[in-house]
């Protein structure tokens, strides 16, 4: 493939996958579907039925809906109907206010929302059926959190997204990791500068987590531990605090967006903030930071192409953490070989960190991923790496990434089902 085509496609992928997300994307996808279904049918709300795939159910069940103290899909669905703007996609609940949250709470107590799991769906799937005085509006989202494929009103299809015919098209994992490095190295700063918006937005979210207590306050408490001289004030700790604070805020219902990547705000946080911390500590200029962040985001997307949009392992720590580690090596002048070293170090270190759904523990997991990312990068820059063919580490960065994907699926499918069973029984 010609370099010019690669550049166009990689820029397109970055722009498509980088989206502001107001709230955790799984309950927000439910809010989006409900909002669109209600918009289609109108009338006085009577009942809502939400159906999701197992992985989305697991990931979104315990997240606090932004601007509320409530977790779960029922609250998200109600707010989607009451105040949602489907044109805003992942920011569908951006206009939430006290009046709408109070009304949602009242409706929630009446038990008008049913939530079910659609077994056998291996990809993102959300179905919202909103019953009103005018009938039933039904919306289906598939494959990505904002991809509306069907809108029905009283059984009549008013929109159906046509499936594209099979054709050869560009995929990021048709490239090597070194191709991604070459892309960020050669692209002019002005064309890639937009990724710094992700750094800015995610820093603001982290600051919100430091200023206000959300979740269990992992980041804010770690910051206190520095002041008490119980942990050191150094780049690794700073990155862990920022990432944890952003995730505290995000999972705890803060009314601030994260810049998501590949459908996840916490991925976006973990892929950007550790790189930014190292750049600040080392006084590295914006241009180099933008290129390093772009590489981090692209490698995160690259790994997701193998592990899946919703992975059985903690994608925030494993996938985005690996992206961040590669980005840090590039930021500090490392070679392609050393970037590969960092990827192998991360694969050997954190791949087994499982995902038990979005919850307050995500602040701990992402903090672990951020710390591992910096350590793996610093070791790689000293020439330290896991030898080829050790465990899941392959002969190359690409083979190692493929193996990471296999650990998620099919490797951890059984584990994922056990976790889901534990969570589903608790709800029942």
mmCIF file of N, CA, C and O in Angstrom, residues 1-61:
data_model
loop_
_atom_site.group_PDB
_atom_site.id
_atom_site.type_symbol
_atom_site.label_atom_id
_atom_site.label_comp_id
_atom_site.label_asym_id
_atom_site.label_seq_id
_atom_site.Cartn_x
_atom_site.Cartn_y
_atom_site.Cartn_z
ATOM 1 N N UNK A 1 0.849 -1.202 0.000
ATOM 2 C CA UNK A 1 0.000 0.000 0.000
ATOM 3 C C UNK A 1 0.879 1.244 0.000
ATOM 4 O O UNK A 1 1.881 1.314 0.697
ATOM 5 N N UNK A 2 0.484 2.189 -0.817
ATOM 6 C CA UNK A 2 1.268 3.414 -0.904
ATOM 7 C C UNK A 2 1.231 4.178 0.403
ATOM 8 O O UNK A 2 0.228 4.204 1.103
ATOM 9 N N UNK A 3 2.342 4.831 0.706
ATOM 10 C CA UNK A 3 2.459 5.578 1.950
ATOM 11 C C UNK A 3 1.374 6.652 2.065
ATOM 12 O O UNK A 3 0.835 6.893 3.132
ATOM 13 N N UNK A 4 1.019 7.304 0.927
ATOM 14 C CA UNK A 4 0.008 8.347 0.951
ATOM 15 C C UNK A 4 -1.348 7.779 1.375
ATOM 16 O O UNK A 4 -2.096 8.399 2.142
ATOM 17 N N UNK A 5 -1.677 6.595 0.874
ATOM 18 C CA UNK A 5 -2.935 5.947 1.232
ATOM 19 C C UNK A 5 -2.944 5.564 2.700
ATOM 20 O O UNK A 5 -3.939 5.750 3.400
ATOM 21 N N UNK A 6 -1.819 5.043 3.167
ATOM 22 C CA UNK A 6 -1.690 4.706 4.587
ATOM 23 C C UNK A 6 -1.941 5.937 5.449
ATOM 24 O O UNK A 6 -2.669 5.874 6.448
ATOM 25 N N UNK A 7 -1.341 7.036 5.080
ATOM 26 C CA UNK A 7 -1.488 8.274 5.852
ATOM 27 C C UNK A 7 -2.948 8.706 5.922
ATOM 28 O O UNK A 7 -3.466 9.019 7.005
ATOM 29 N N UNK A 8 -3.617 8.701 4.784
ATOM 30 C CA UNK A 8 -5.027 9.103 4.741
ATOM 31 C C UNK A 8 -5.869 8.185 5.620
ATOM 32 O O UNK A 8 -6.721 8.642 6.400
ATOM 33 N N UNK A 9 -5.634 6.893 5.519
ATOM 34 C CA UNK A 9 -6.429 5.914 6.268
ATOM 35 C C UNK A 9 -6.157 5.980 7.762
ATOM 36 O O UNK A 9 -7.083 5.889 8.574
ATOM 37 N N UNK A 10 -4.904 6.150 8.131
ATOM 38 C CA UNK A 10 -4.578 6.209 9.558
ATOM 39 C C UNK A 10 -5.132 7.487 10.191
ATOM 40 O O UNK A 10 -5.618 7.457 11.328
ATOM 41 N N UNK A 11 -5.093 8.577 9.473
ATOM 42 C CA UNK A 11 -5.707 9.811 9.975
ATOM 43 C C UNK A 11 -7.220 9.629 10.128
ATOM 44 O O UNK A 11 -7.822 10.068 11.111
ATOM 45 N N UNK A 12 -7.830 8.973 9.139
ATOM 46 C CA UNK A 12 -9.273 8.719 9.207
ATOM 47 C C UNK A 12 -9.609 7.863 10.418
ATOM 48 O O UNK A 12 -10.559 8.165 11.165
ATOM 49 N N UNK A 13 -8.832 6.809 10.646
ATOM 50 C CA UNK A 13 -9.076 5.921 11.781
ATOM 51 C C UNK A 13 -8.958 6.683 13.093
ATOM 52 O O UNK A 13 -9.805 6.561 13.987
ATOM 53 N N UNK A 14 -7.911 7.482 13.223
ATOM 54 C CA UNK A 14 -7.725 8.267 14.448
ATOM 55 C C UNK A 14 -8.917 9.187 14.706
ATOM 56 O O UNK A 14 -9.444 9.246 15.821
ATOM 57 N N UNK A 15 -9.348 9.891 13.667
ATOM 58 C CA UNK A 15 -10.454 10.840 13.829
ATOM 59 C C UNK A 15 -11.776 10.125 14.096
ATOM 60 O O UNK A 15 -12.608 10.603 14.878
ATOM 61 N N UNK A 16 -11.971 8.964 13.468
ATOM 62 C CA UNK A 16 -13.199 8.192 13.684
ATOM 63 C C UNK A 16 -13.263 7.619 15.092
ATOM 64 O O UNK A 16 -14.334 7.545 15.698
ATOM 65 N N UNK A 17 -12.117 7.191 15.605
ATOM 66 C CA UNK A 17 -12.094 6.478 16.890
ATOM 67 C C UNK A 17 -11.933 7.393 18.099
ATOM 68 O O UNK A 17 -12.143 6.978 19.225
ATOM 69 N N UNK A 18 -11.544 8.639 17.872
ATOM 70 C CA UNK A 18 -11.391 9.630 18.948
ATOM 71 C C UNK A 18 -12.684 10.415 19.078
ATOM 72 O O UNK A 18 -13.004 11.227 18.214
ATOM 73 N N UNK A 19 -13.441 10.166 20.146
ATOM 74 C CA UNK A 19 -14.718 10.858 20.317
ATOM 75 C C UNK A 19 -14.914 11.250 21.775
ATOM 76 O O UNK A 19 -14.661 10.439 22.675
ATOM 77 N N UNK A 20 -15.394 12.488 22.029
ATOM 78 C CA UNK A 20 -15.748 12.846 23.409
ATOM 79 C C UNK A 20 -16.885 11.951 23.889
ATOM 80 O O UNK A 20 -17.838 11.697 23.146
ATOM 81 N N UNK A 21 -16.769 11.456 25.115
ATOM 82 C CA UNK A 21 -17.794 10.563 25.678
ATOM 83 C C UNK A 21 -18.201 11.084 27.052
ATOM 84 O O UNK A 21 -17.386 11.158 27.962
ATOM 85 N N UNK A 22 -19.469 11.444 27.166
ATOM 86 C CA UNK A 22 -20.024 11.976 28.413
ATOM 87 C C UNK A 22 -20.622 10.799 29.182
ATOM 88 O O UNK A 22 -21.756 10.421 28.984
ATOM 89 N N UNK A 23 -19.811 10.212 30.061
ATOM 90 C CA UNK A 23 -20.231 9.008 30.772
ATOM 91 C C UNK A 23 -19.619 7.771 30.146
ATOM 92 O O UNK A 23 -19.110 7.800 29.016
ATOM 93 N N UNK A 24 -19.682 6.665 30.870
ATOM 94 C CA UNK A 24 -19.126 5.396 30.389
ATOM 95 C C UNK A 24 -19.930 4.943 29.176
ATOM 96 O O UNK A 24 -21.163 5.003 29.162
ATOM 97 N N UNK A 25 -19.240 4.498 28.143
ATOM 98 C CA UNK A 25 -19.867 4.328 26.837
ATOM 99 C C UNK A 25 -20.928 3.220 26.778
ATOM 100 O O UNK A 25 -21.801 3.280 25.908
ATOM 101 N N UNK A 26 -20.885 2.235 27.667
ATOM 102 C CA UNK A 26 -21.896 1.176 27.615
ATOM 103 C C UNK A 26 -23.283 1.675 28.065
ATOM 104 O O UNK A 26 -24.251 1.543 27.304
ATOM 105 N N UNK A 27 -23.431 2.262 29.261
ATOM 106 C CA UNK A 27 -24.740 2.842 29.586
ATOM 107 C C UNK A 27 -25.118 3.991 28.655
ATOM 108 O O UNK A 27 -26.301 4.221 28.382
ATOM 109 N N UNK A 28 -24.119 4.707 28.121
ATOM 110 C CA UNK A 28 -24.415 5.798 27.200
ATOM 111 C C UNK A 28 -24.969 5.242 25.886
ATOM 112 O O UNK A 28 -25.858 5.856 25.259
ATOM 113 N N UNK A 29 -24.489 4.087 25.438
ATOM 114 C CA UNK A 29 -25.061 3.446 24.243
ATOM 115 C C UNK A 29 -26.528 3.094 24.478
ATOM 116 O O UNK A 29 -27.364 3.223 23.572
ATOM 117 N N UNK A 30 -26.847 2.658 25.697
ATOM 118 C CA UNK A 30 -28.237 2.369 26.064
ATOM 119 C C UNK A 30 -29.067 3.658 26.033
ATOM 120 O O UNK A 30 -30.186 3.686 25.505
ATOM 121 N N UNK A 31 -28.519 4.736 26.590
ATOM 122 C CA UNK A 31 -29.213 6.029 26.574
ATOM 123 C C UNK A 31 -29.446 6.505 25.144
ATOM 124 O O UNK A 31 -30.515 7.041 24.815
ATOM 125 N N UNK A 32 -28.451 6.297 24.289
ATOM 126 C CA UNK A 32 -28.561 6.703 22.890
ATOM 127 C C UNK A 32 -29.681 5.940 22.188
ATOM 128 O O UNK A 32 -30.511 6.529 21.472
ATOM 129 N N UNK A 33 -29.712 4.625 22.391
ATOM 130 C CA UNK A 33 -30.748 3.803 21.759
ATOM 131 C C UNK A 33 -32.137 4.202 22.248
ATOM 132 O O UNK A 33 -33.081 4.332 21.456
ATOM 133 N N UNK A 34 -32.282 4.411 23.555
ATOM 134 C CA UNK A 34 -33.574 4.799 24.127
ATOM 135 C C UNK A 34 -34.009 6.164 23.629
ATOM 136 O O UNK A 34 -35.184 6.393 23.310
ATOM 137 N N UNK A 35 -33.063 7.094 23.565
ATOM 138 C CA UNK A 35 -33.353 8.451 23.108
ATOM 139 C C UNK A 35 -33.843 8.444 21.664
ATOM 140 O O UNK A 35 -34.841 9.093 21.326
ATOM 141 N N UNK A 36 -33.144 7.691 20.824
ATOM 142 C CA UNK A 36 -33.514 7.613 19.408
ATOM 143 C C UNK A 36 -34.872 6.927 19.244
ATOM 144 O O UNK A 36 -35.693 7.353 18.408
ATOM 145 N N UNK A 37 -35.138 5.879 20.021
ATOM 146 C CA UNK A 37 -36.408 5.150 19.936
ATOM 147 C C UNK A 37 -37.569 6.051 20.356
ATOM 148 O O UNK A 37 -38.629 6.074 19.712
ATOM 149 N N UNK A 38 -37.353 6.801 21.437
ATOM 150 C CA UNK A 38 -38.417 7.700 21.900
ATOM 151 C C UNK A 38 -38.644 8.833 20.901
ATOM 152 O O UNK A 38 -39.785 9.222 20.619
ATOM 153 N N UNK A 39 -37.565 9.370 20.371
ATOM 154 C CA UNK A 39 -37.670 10.445 19.383
ATOM 155 C C UNK A 39 -38.493 9.980 18.180
ATOM 156 O O UNK A 39 -39.280 10.753 17.617
ATOM 157 N N UNK A 40 -38.327 8.705 17.820
ATOM 158 C CA UNK A 40 -39.036 8.172 16.651
ATOM 159 C C UNK A 40 -40.536 8.033 16.890
ATOM 160 O O UNK A 40 -41.337 8.289 15.992
ATOM 161 N N UNK A 41 -40.937 7.626 18.115
ATOM 162 C CA UNK A 41 -42.345 7.337 18.376
ATOM 163 C C UNK A 41 -43.089 8.488 19.046
ATOM 164 O O UNK A 41 -44.255 8.752 18.771
ATOM 165 N N UNK A 42 -42.447 9.206 19.974
ATOM 166 C CA UNK A 42 -43.080 10.304 20.709
ATOM 167 C C UNK A 42 -44.158 9.817 21.669
ATOM 168 O O UNK A 42 -44.322 8.616 21.891
ATOM 169 N N UNK A 43 -44.885 10.740 22.264
ATOM 170 C CA UNK A 43 -45.974 10.382 23.168
ATOM 171 C C UNK A 43 -45.562 10.325 24.627
ATOM 172 O O UNK A 43 -44.436 10.689 24.989
ATOM 173 N N UNK A 44 -46.481 9.853 25.484
ATOM 174 C CA UNK A 44 -46.234 9.722 26.915
ATOM 175 C C UNK A 44 -45.572 8.378 27.211
ATOM 176 O O UNK A 44 -46.096 7.325 26.831
ATOM 177 N N UNK A 45 -44.443 8.409 27.907
ATOM 178 C CA UNK A 45 -43.697 7.193 28.207
ATOM 179 C C UNK A 45 -44.500 6.244 29.096
ATOM 180 O O UNK A 45 -45.089 6.659 30.092
ATOM 181 N N UNK A 46 -44.489 4.944 28.717
ATOM 182 C CA UNK A 46 -45.159 3.925 29.518
ATOM 183 C C UNK A 46 -44.183 2.847 30.007
ATOM 184 O O UNK A 46 -44.210 2.476 31.175
ATOM 185 N N UNK A 47 -43.318 2.394 29.124
ATOM 186 C CA UNK A 47 -42.407 1.309 29.519
ATOM 187 C C UNK A 47 -41.204 1.264 28.570
ATOM 188 O O UNK A 47 -41.296 1.680 27.416
ATOM 189 N N UNK A 48 -40.067 0.773 29.087
ATOM 190 C CA UNK A 48 -38.859 0.600 28.281
ATOM 191 C C UNK A 48 -38.327 -0.814 28.489
ATOM 192 O O UNK A 48 -38.276 -1.306 29.625
ATOM 193 N N UNK A 49 -37.919 -1.450 27.397
ATOM 194 C CA UNK A 49 -37.225 -2.740 27.505
ATOM 195 C C UNK A 49 -35.867 -2.617 26.816
ATOM 196 O O UNK A 49 -35.788 -2.245 25.645
ATOM 197 N N UNK A 50 -34.820 -2.918 27.568
ATOM 198 C CA UNK A 50 -33.446 -2.860 27.068
ATOM 199 C C UNK A 50 -32.878 -4.273 26.973
ATOM 200 O O UNK A 50 -32.989 -5.058 27.918
ATOM 201 N N UNK A 51 -32.263 -4.572 25.830
ATOM 202 C CA UNK A 51 -31.594 -5.864 25.648
ATOM 203 C C UNK A 51 -30.175 -5.605 25.163
ATOM 204 O O UNK A 51 -29.979 -4.818 24.231
ATOM 205 N N UNK A 52 -29.197 -6.235 25.812
ATOM 206 C CA UNK A 52 -27.799 -6.036 25.407
ATOM 207 C C UNK A 52 -27.097 -7.380 25.256
ATOM 208 O O UNK A 52 -27.577 -8.409 25.739
ATOM 209 N N UNK A 53 -25.957 -7.337 24.582
ATOM 210 C CA UNK A 53 -25.105 -8.528 24.537
ATOM 211 C C UNK A 53 -24.468 -8.739 25.908
ATOM 212 O O UNK A 53 -24.418 -7.818 26.735
ATOM 213 N N UNK A 54 -23.969 -9.951 26.198
ATOM 214 C CA UNK A 54 -23.408 -10.240 27.532
ATOM 215 C C UNK A 54 -22.238 -9.338 27.917
ATOM 216 O O UNK A 54 -22.162 -8.876 29.059
ATOM 217 N N UNK A 55 -21.324 -9.080 26.989
ATOM 218 C CA UNK A 55 -20.131 -8.294 27.325
ATOM 219 C C UNK A 55 -20.497 -6.854 27.656
ATOM 220 O O UNK A 55 -19.959 -6.268 28.601
ATOM 221 N N UNK A 56 -21.420 -6.278 26.901
ATOM 222 C CA UNK A 56 -21.824 -4.903 27.182
ATOM 223 C C UNK A 56 -22.564 -4.823 28.514
ATOM 224 O O UNK A 56 -22.381 -3.896 29.290
ATOM 225 N N UNK A 57 -23.383 -5.835 28.793
ATOM 226 C CA UNK A 57 -24.091 -5.900 30.076
ATOM 227 C C UNK A 57 -23.088 -5.904 31.229
ATOM 228 O O UNK A 57 -23.209 -5.148 32.194
ATOM 229 N N UNK A 58 -22.077 -6.757 31.099
ATOM 230 C CA UNK A 58 -21.050 -6.866 32.151
ATOM 231 C C UNK A 58 -20.306 -5.551 32.336
ATOM 232 O O UNK A 58 -20.104 -5.085 33.462
ATOM 233 N N UNK A 59 -19.934 -4.934 31.229
ATOM 234 C CA UNK A 59 -19.093 -3.742 31.303
ATOM 235 C C UNK A 59 -19.837 -2.532 31.848
ATOM 236 O O UNK A 59 -19.264 -1.710 32.559
ATOM 237 N N UNK A 60 -21.133 -2.414 31.532
ATOM 238 C CA UNK A 60 -21.848 -1.197 31.885
ATOM 239 C C UNK A 60 -22.719 -1.247 33.117
ATOM 240 O O UNK A 60 -23.238 -0.219 33.560
ATOM 241 N N UNK A 61 -22.860 -2.421 33.704
ATOM 242 C CA UNK A 61 -23.843 -2.612 34.770
ATOM 243 C C UNK A 61 -23.590 -1.754 36.007
ATOM 244 O O UNK A 61 -24.525 -1.230 36.617
#
